[in-house]
Structure formats: structure tokens, C-alpha cells
Coordinates of C-alpha atoms and ligand atoms in Angstrom, one line a residue:
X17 CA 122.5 89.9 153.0
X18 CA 121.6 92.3 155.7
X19 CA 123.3 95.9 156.1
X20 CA 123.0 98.4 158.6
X21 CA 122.8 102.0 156.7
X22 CA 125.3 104.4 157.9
X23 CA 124.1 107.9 158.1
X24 CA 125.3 109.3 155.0
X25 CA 124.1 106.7 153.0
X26 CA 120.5 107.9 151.0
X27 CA 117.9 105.8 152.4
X28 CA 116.5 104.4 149.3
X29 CA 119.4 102.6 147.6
X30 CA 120.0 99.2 146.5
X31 CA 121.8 97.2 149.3
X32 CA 121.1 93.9 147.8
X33 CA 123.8 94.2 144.8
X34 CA 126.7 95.1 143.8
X35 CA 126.8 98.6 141.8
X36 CA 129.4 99.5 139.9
X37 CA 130.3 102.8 142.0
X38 CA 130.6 101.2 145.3
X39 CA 132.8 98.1 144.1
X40 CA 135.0 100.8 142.2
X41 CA 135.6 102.7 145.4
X42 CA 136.1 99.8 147.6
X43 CA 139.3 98.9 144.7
X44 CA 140.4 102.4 145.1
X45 CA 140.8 102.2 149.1
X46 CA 137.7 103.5 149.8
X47 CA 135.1 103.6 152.5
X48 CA 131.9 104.6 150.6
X49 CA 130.8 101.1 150.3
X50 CA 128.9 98.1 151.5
X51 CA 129.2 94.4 152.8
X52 CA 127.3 93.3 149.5
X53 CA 130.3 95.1 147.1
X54 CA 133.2 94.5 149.4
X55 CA 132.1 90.6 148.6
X56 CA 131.7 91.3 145.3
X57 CA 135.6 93.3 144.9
X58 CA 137.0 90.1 146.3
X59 CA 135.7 87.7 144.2
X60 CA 136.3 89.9 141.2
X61 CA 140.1 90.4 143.1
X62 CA 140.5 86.4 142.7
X63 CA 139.6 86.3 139.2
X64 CA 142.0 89.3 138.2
X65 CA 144.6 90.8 140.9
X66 CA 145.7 93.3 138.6
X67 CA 141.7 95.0 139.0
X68 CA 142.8 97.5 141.6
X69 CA 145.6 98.9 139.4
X70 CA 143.8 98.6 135.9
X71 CA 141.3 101.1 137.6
X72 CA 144.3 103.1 139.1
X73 CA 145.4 103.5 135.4
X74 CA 142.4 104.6 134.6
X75 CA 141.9 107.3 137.4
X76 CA 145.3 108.2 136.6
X77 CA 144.7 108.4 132.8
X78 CA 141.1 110.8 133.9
X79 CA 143.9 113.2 135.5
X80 CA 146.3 113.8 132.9
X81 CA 143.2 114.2 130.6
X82 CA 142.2 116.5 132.7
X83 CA 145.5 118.8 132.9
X84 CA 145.5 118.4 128.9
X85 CA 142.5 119.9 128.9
X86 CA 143.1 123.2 131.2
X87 CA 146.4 123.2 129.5
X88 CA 144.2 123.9 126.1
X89 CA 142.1 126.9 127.9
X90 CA 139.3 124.3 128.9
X91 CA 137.6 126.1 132.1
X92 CA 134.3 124.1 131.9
X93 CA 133.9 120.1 132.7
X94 CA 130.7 118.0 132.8
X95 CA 131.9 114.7 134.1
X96 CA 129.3 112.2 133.3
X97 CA 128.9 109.2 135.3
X98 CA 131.8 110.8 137.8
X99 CA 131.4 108.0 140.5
X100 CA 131.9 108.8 144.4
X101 CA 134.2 110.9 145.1
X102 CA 137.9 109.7 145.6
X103 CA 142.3 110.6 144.5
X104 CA 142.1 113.6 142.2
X105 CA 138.4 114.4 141.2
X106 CA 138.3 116.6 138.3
X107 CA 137.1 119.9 139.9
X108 CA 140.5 119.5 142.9
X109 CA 143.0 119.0 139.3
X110 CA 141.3 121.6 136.9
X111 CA 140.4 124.7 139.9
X112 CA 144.3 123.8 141.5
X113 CA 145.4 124.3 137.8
X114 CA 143.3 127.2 137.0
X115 CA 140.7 128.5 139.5
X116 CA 137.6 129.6 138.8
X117 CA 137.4 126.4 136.1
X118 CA 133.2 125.2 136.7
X119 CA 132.6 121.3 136.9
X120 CA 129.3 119.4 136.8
X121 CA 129.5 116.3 137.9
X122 CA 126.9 113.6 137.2
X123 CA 125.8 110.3 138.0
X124 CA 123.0 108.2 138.9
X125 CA 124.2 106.5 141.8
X126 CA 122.8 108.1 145.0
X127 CA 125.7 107.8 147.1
X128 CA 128.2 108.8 144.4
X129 CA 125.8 111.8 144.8
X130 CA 125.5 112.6 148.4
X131 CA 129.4 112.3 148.7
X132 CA 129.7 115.0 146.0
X133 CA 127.5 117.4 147.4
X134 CA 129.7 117.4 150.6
X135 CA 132.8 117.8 148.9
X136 CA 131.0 120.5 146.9
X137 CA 129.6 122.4 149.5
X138 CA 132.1 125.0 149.9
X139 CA 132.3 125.3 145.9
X140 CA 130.7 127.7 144.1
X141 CA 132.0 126.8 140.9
X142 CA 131.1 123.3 140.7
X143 CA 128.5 121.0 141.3
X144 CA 126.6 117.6 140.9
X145 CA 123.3 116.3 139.8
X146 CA 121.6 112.8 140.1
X147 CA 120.8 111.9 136.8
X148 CA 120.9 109.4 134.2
X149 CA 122.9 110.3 131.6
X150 CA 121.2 108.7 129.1
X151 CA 118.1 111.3 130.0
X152 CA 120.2 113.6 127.6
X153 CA 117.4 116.4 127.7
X154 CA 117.2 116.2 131.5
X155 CA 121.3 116.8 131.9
X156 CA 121.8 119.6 129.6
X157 CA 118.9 121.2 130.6
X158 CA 119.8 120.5 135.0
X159 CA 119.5 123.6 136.7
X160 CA 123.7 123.4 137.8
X161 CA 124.4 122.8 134.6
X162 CA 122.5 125.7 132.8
X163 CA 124.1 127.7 135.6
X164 CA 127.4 126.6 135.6
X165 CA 128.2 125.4 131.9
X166 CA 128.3 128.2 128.9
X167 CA 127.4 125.9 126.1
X168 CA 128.4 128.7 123.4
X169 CA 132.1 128.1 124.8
X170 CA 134.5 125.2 124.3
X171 CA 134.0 122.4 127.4
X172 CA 135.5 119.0 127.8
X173 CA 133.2 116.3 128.4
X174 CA 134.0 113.3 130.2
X175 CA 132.6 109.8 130.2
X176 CA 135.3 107.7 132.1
X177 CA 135.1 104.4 132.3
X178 CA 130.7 104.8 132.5
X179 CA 130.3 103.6 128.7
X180 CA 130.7 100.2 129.2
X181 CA 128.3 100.0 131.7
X182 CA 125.5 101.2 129.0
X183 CA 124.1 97.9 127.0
X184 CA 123.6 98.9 122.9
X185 CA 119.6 98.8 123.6
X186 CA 120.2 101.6 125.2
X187 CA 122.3 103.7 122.2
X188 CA 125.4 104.5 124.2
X189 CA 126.4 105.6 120.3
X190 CA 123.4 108.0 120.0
X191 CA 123.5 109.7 123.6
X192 CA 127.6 110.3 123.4
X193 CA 127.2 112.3 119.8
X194 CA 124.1 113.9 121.1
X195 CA 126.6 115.6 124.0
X196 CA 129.4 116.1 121.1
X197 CA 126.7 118.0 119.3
X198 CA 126.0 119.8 122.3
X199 CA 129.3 120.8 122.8
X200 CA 131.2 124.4 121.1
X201 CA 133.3 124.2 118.3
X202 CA 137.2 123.7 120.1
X203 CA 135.7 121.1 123.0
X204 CA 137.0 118.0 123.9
X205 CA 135.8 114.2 124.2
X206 CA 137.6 112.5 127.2
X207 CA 136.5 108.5 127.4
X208 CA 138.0 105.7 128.5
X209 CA 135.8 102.7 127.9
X210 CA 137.1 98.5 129.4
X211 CA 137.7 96.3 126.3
X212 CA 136.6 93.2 125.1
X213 CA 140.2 91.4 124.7
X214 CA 138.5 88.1 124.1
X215 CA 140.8 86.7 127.2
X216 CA 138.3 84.4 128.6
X217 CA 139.1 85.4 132.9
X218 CA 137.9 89.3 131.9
X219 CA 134.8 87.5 129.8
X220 CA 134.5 85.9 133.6
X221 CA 134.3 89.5 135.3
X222 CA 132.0 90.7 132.1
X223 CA 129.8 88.0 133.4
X224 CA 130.1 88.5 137.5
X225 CA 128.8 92.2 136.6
X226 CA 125.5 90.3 135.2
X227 CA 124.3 90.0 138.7
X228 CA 125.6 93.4 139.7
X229 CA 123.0 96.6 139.6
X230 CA 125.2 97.9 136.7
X231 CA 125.8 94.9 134.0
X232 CA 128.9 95.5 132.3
X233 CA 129.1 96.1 128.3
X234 CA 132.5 95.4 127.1
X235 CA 133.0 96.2 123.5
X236 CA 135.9 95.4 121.0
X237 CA 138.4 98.3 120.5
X238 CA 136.9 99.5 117.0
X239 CA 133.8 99.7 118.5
X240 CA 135.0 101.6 121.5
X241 CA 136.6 104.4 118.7
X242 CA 133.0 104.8 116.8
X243 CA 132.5 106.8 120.1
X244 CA 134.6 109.2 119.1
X245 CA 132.9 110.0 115.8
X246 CA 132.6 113.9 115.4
X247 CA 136.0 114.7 117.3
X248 CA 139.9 114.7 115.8
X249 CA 142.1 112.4 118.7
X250 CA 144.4 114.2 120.0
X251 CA 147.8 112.3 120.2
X252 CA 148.7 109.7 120.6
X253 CA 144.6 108.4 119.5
X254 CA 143.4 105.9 121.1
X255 CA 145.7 104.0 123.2
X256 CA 145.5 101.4 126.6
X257 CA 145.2 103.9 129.6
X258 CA 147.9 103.7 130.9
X259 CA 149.5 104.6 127.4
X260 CA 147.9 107.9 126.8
X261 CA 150.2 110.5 127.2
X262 CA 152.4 108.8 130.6
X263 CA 153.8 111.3 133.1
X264 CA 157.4 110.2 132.6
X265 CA 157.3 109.7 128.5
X266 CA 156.8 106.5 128.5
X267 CA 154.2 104.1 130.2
X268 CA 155.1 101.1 132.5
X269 CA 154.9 97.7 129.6
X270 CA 153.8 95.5 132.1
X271 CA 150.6 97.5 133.1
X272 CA 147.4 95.8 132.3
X273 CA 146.2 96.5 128.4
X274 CA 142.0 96.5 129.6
X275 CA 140.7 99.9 129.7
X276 CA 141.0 102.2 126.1
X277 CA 141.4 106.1 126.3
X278 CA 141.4 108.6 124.1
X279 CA 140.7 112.6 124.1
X280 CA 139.3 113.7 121.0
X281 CA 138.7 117.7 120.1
X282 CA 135.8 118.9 118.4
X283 CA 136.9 120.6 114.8
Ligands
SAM30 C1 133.6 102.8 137.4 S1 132.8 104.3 137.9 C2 133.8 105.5 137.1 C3 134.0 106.8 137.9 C4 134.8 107.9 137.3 N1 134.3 108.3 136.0 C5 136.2 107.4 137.0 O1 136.6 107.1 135.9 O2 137.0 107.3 137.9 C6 131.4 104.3 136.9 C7 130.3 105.3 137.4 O3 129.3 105.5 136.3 C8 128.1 105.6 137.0 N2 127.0 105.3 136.0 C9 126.8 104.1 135.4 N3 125.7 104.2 134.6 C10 125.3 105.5 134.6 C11 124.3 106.2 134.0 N4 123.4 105.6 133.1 N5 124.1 107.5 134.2 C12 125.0 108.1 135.1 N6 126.0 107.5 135.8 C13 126.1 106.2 135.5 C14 128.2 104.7 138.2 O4 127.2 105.0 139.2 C15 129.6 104.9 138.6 O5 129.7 105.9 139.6

């Protein structure tokens, strides 16, 4: 499939498949995307309506964690694998809540990038850095992160809805306590991670992802807690997204049980 580039798009990316940023932006109403994920979105959009508002949930889930977290005194984020840049990014919720609050965002997806860097441009107080963040050493040690994060005081760090796009071989388990051990005594875990709910159409999706740039790793719920190990869940633990903590008390029981979420805090 041929694309013309557009001229914010970084010259070297992959236009021949799908990735995981672009097809999630298209499903939020986006327009940071290409012919190549746009085909992909609908096909995945056949197999499962509901997959524009299971990723809603989560977005909307990534806010309220958010607001918990300024709500405890948290004034430092590093969102890891923060996608392109779309409804309520972390630093527009935490710096309206409390400004002067310093962000990080990360991700390895060049365009997720270059769209954060001109939403950033104005902002002193937070930034964003291509990275993998399985390159542990190379994140904590980014020059906007040294500048912006105090690693001596409590931070929330934030893998939402990144983890299941990390097979095991690559020790997803390892790299998340590696950044818990990073983290102050008083921080907090947010992650919300897609389920393995052994329905065979979301199996179907797992599978479409296979010949995406970013395969997808579902994993059973009890798998998806180990990744909290090292931090106490807050309430209500480790719930469907749309479950943790809902806006109006309770959460709508016909929304999609897919995505897992939980905030945990460092003891
Ligand atoms: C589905 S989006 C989630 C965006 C945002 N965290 C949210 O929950 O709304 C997943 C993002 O993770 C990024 N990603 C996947 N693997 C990554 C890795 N190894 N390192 C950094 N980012 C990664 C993708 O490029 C994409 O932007």
C-alpha cells in the first residue's frame, strides 16, 4: 500500500503496518494516522464494535488515575508508552489540577513523538522522549527526565494500556519492578493492561495485531496483577476499567469487561 507522508509525519517510519499508536488514535477520532491503520481499525471495528469505547474506558480510566494521583500530592508523572497525543493527556489534567506538576512522556513511536513535542512546546514543565521503554537505563537516565523528574520524591508512573503490547521474551515483569524500584517511597503504579478473557472474537483481534508493527500480548487477569508486585492497590484493586473508581459511584454494567486497571502505591 502506497502513502503519501504528510509533513508532520517523521520521515523514517513504518507505513507498511499497522502500529498500535496510529490504529488507537484513528478509534479515538483522530487524524494522526495512515491509510494502512485506518484499514486495519475497520477490520478490527467488524470483529468487535465495542473497540472504540473499550479504549474510551480506558483513556477515561488514565484520567481519573490521574486526578487520584494529584489528589495524593503527586506533582511528577512519567507516562511510559503515552501514545500520540489526544482527550485529556496527563500533563493538560495533572498542570489544570495543580500547575507546575512535571510530566515525561515516553514512547517509541515517532509520531506519537513529533505530536508531543508540539503540544509541549510552550511547556516548560513537561516533556517527551523517543525511547523504548524496555531500554530501562536509557529512560531514567534521558536528559528530560533527569531534568524534570526528582527521583528522591514520590512520582506516579504510568504504563496504560503499553504492557500488553510487550511479549514475556522481553520481561515486561522485570522492566515494570525495575521502574517501581526506581520510584520514592509514597509513589504510585498506574496500569491498565487488555485481558485474555478466553472469548474466542478478542483471541481474533490478539491475532490481527500478529501482523501489526506492535503484536499484542494479552495475559490472564492474575498475570496482569503480578505487575503490581512491590506496590499496595489502592481501592477498589484491580478492577475492569471502567470499574475503577467511576465518576458517578458506580460504573455503567453494560461497558465492555477487556481492559484491567489498577493504581497501586509504593509502601
Ligand atoms: C494503545 S497506546 C496507549 C496510549 C496511552 N498510554 C493511553 O493509554 O491512552 C500504546 C502506546 O504504547 C507505545 N508503545 C508500545 N510499545 C512500546 C515500547 N516498547 N516502548 C515505548 N512505547 C511503546 C505505542 O507506540 C503506543 O503509543
Amino acid at each position: 500500500m502506497r502513502t503519501e507522508l504528510p509533513g508532520w509525519a517523521p520521515a523514517d517510519i513504518d507505513l507498511q503496518r499497522p502500529n498500535a499508536a496510529r490504529v488507537y488514535d484513528y478509534l479515538l477520532g483522530g487524524a494522526s494516522n495512515f491509510e494502512v491503520d485506518r484499514v486495519f481499525a475497520h477490520r478490527l471495528l467488524e470483529r468487535a464494535p465495542e473497540a472504540g469505547v473499550i479504549l474510551r474506558h480506558n483513556r477515561a480510566f488514565l484520567g481519573r488515575a490521574v486526578r487520584f494521583c494529584v489528589e495524593q500530592g503527586i506533582r511528577q508523572f512519567l507516562d511510559l508508552g503515552s501514545g500520540i497525543p489526544t482527550v485529556g493527556n496527563v500533563h493538560e489534567i495533572a498542570q489544570r489540577l495543580a500547575p507546575g506538576c512535571r510530566i515525561v512522556y515516553v514512547d517509541n513511536e515517532p509520531i506519537a513523538v513529533a505530536h508531543s513535542e508540539l503540544m509541549l512546546e510552550d511547556n516548560d514543565d513537561a516533556d517527551v522522549v523517543l525511547a523504548d521503554l524496555l531500554k530501562v537505563d536509557a529512560v531514567l537516565g534521558a536528559e528530560p527526565v533527569r531534568r524534570l523528574i526528582d527521583f528522591t520524591r514520590p512520582m506516579a508512573v504510568i504504563m496504560a494500556a503499553v504492557l500488553h503490547f510487550i511479549p514475556d521474551e522481553a520481561d515486561p515483569h522485570g522492566v515494570v519492578a525495575r521502574y517501581v524500584d526506581a520510584m520514592a517511597p509514597g509513589s504510585f503504579l498506574v496500569l491498565s493492561h487488555g485481558a485474555d478473557t478466553g472469548q474466542e472474537r478478542y483471541q481474533a483481534l490478539r491475532r490481527m495485531y500478529d501482523q501489526s508493527s506492535t503484536p499484542a500480548a494479552v495475559r490472564t487477569r492474575e498475570r496482569i496483577l503480578t505487575f503490581m508486585a512491590g506496590t499496595e492497590l489502592v481501592e477498589p484493586g484491580m478492577v475492569w476499567a471502567p470499574h475503577w473508581r467511576p465518576e458517578t459511584g458506580t460504573a455503567d454494567p453494560l461497558a465492555p469487561a477487556v481492559i484491567c486497571a489498577a493504581v497501586g502505591r509504593k509502601p
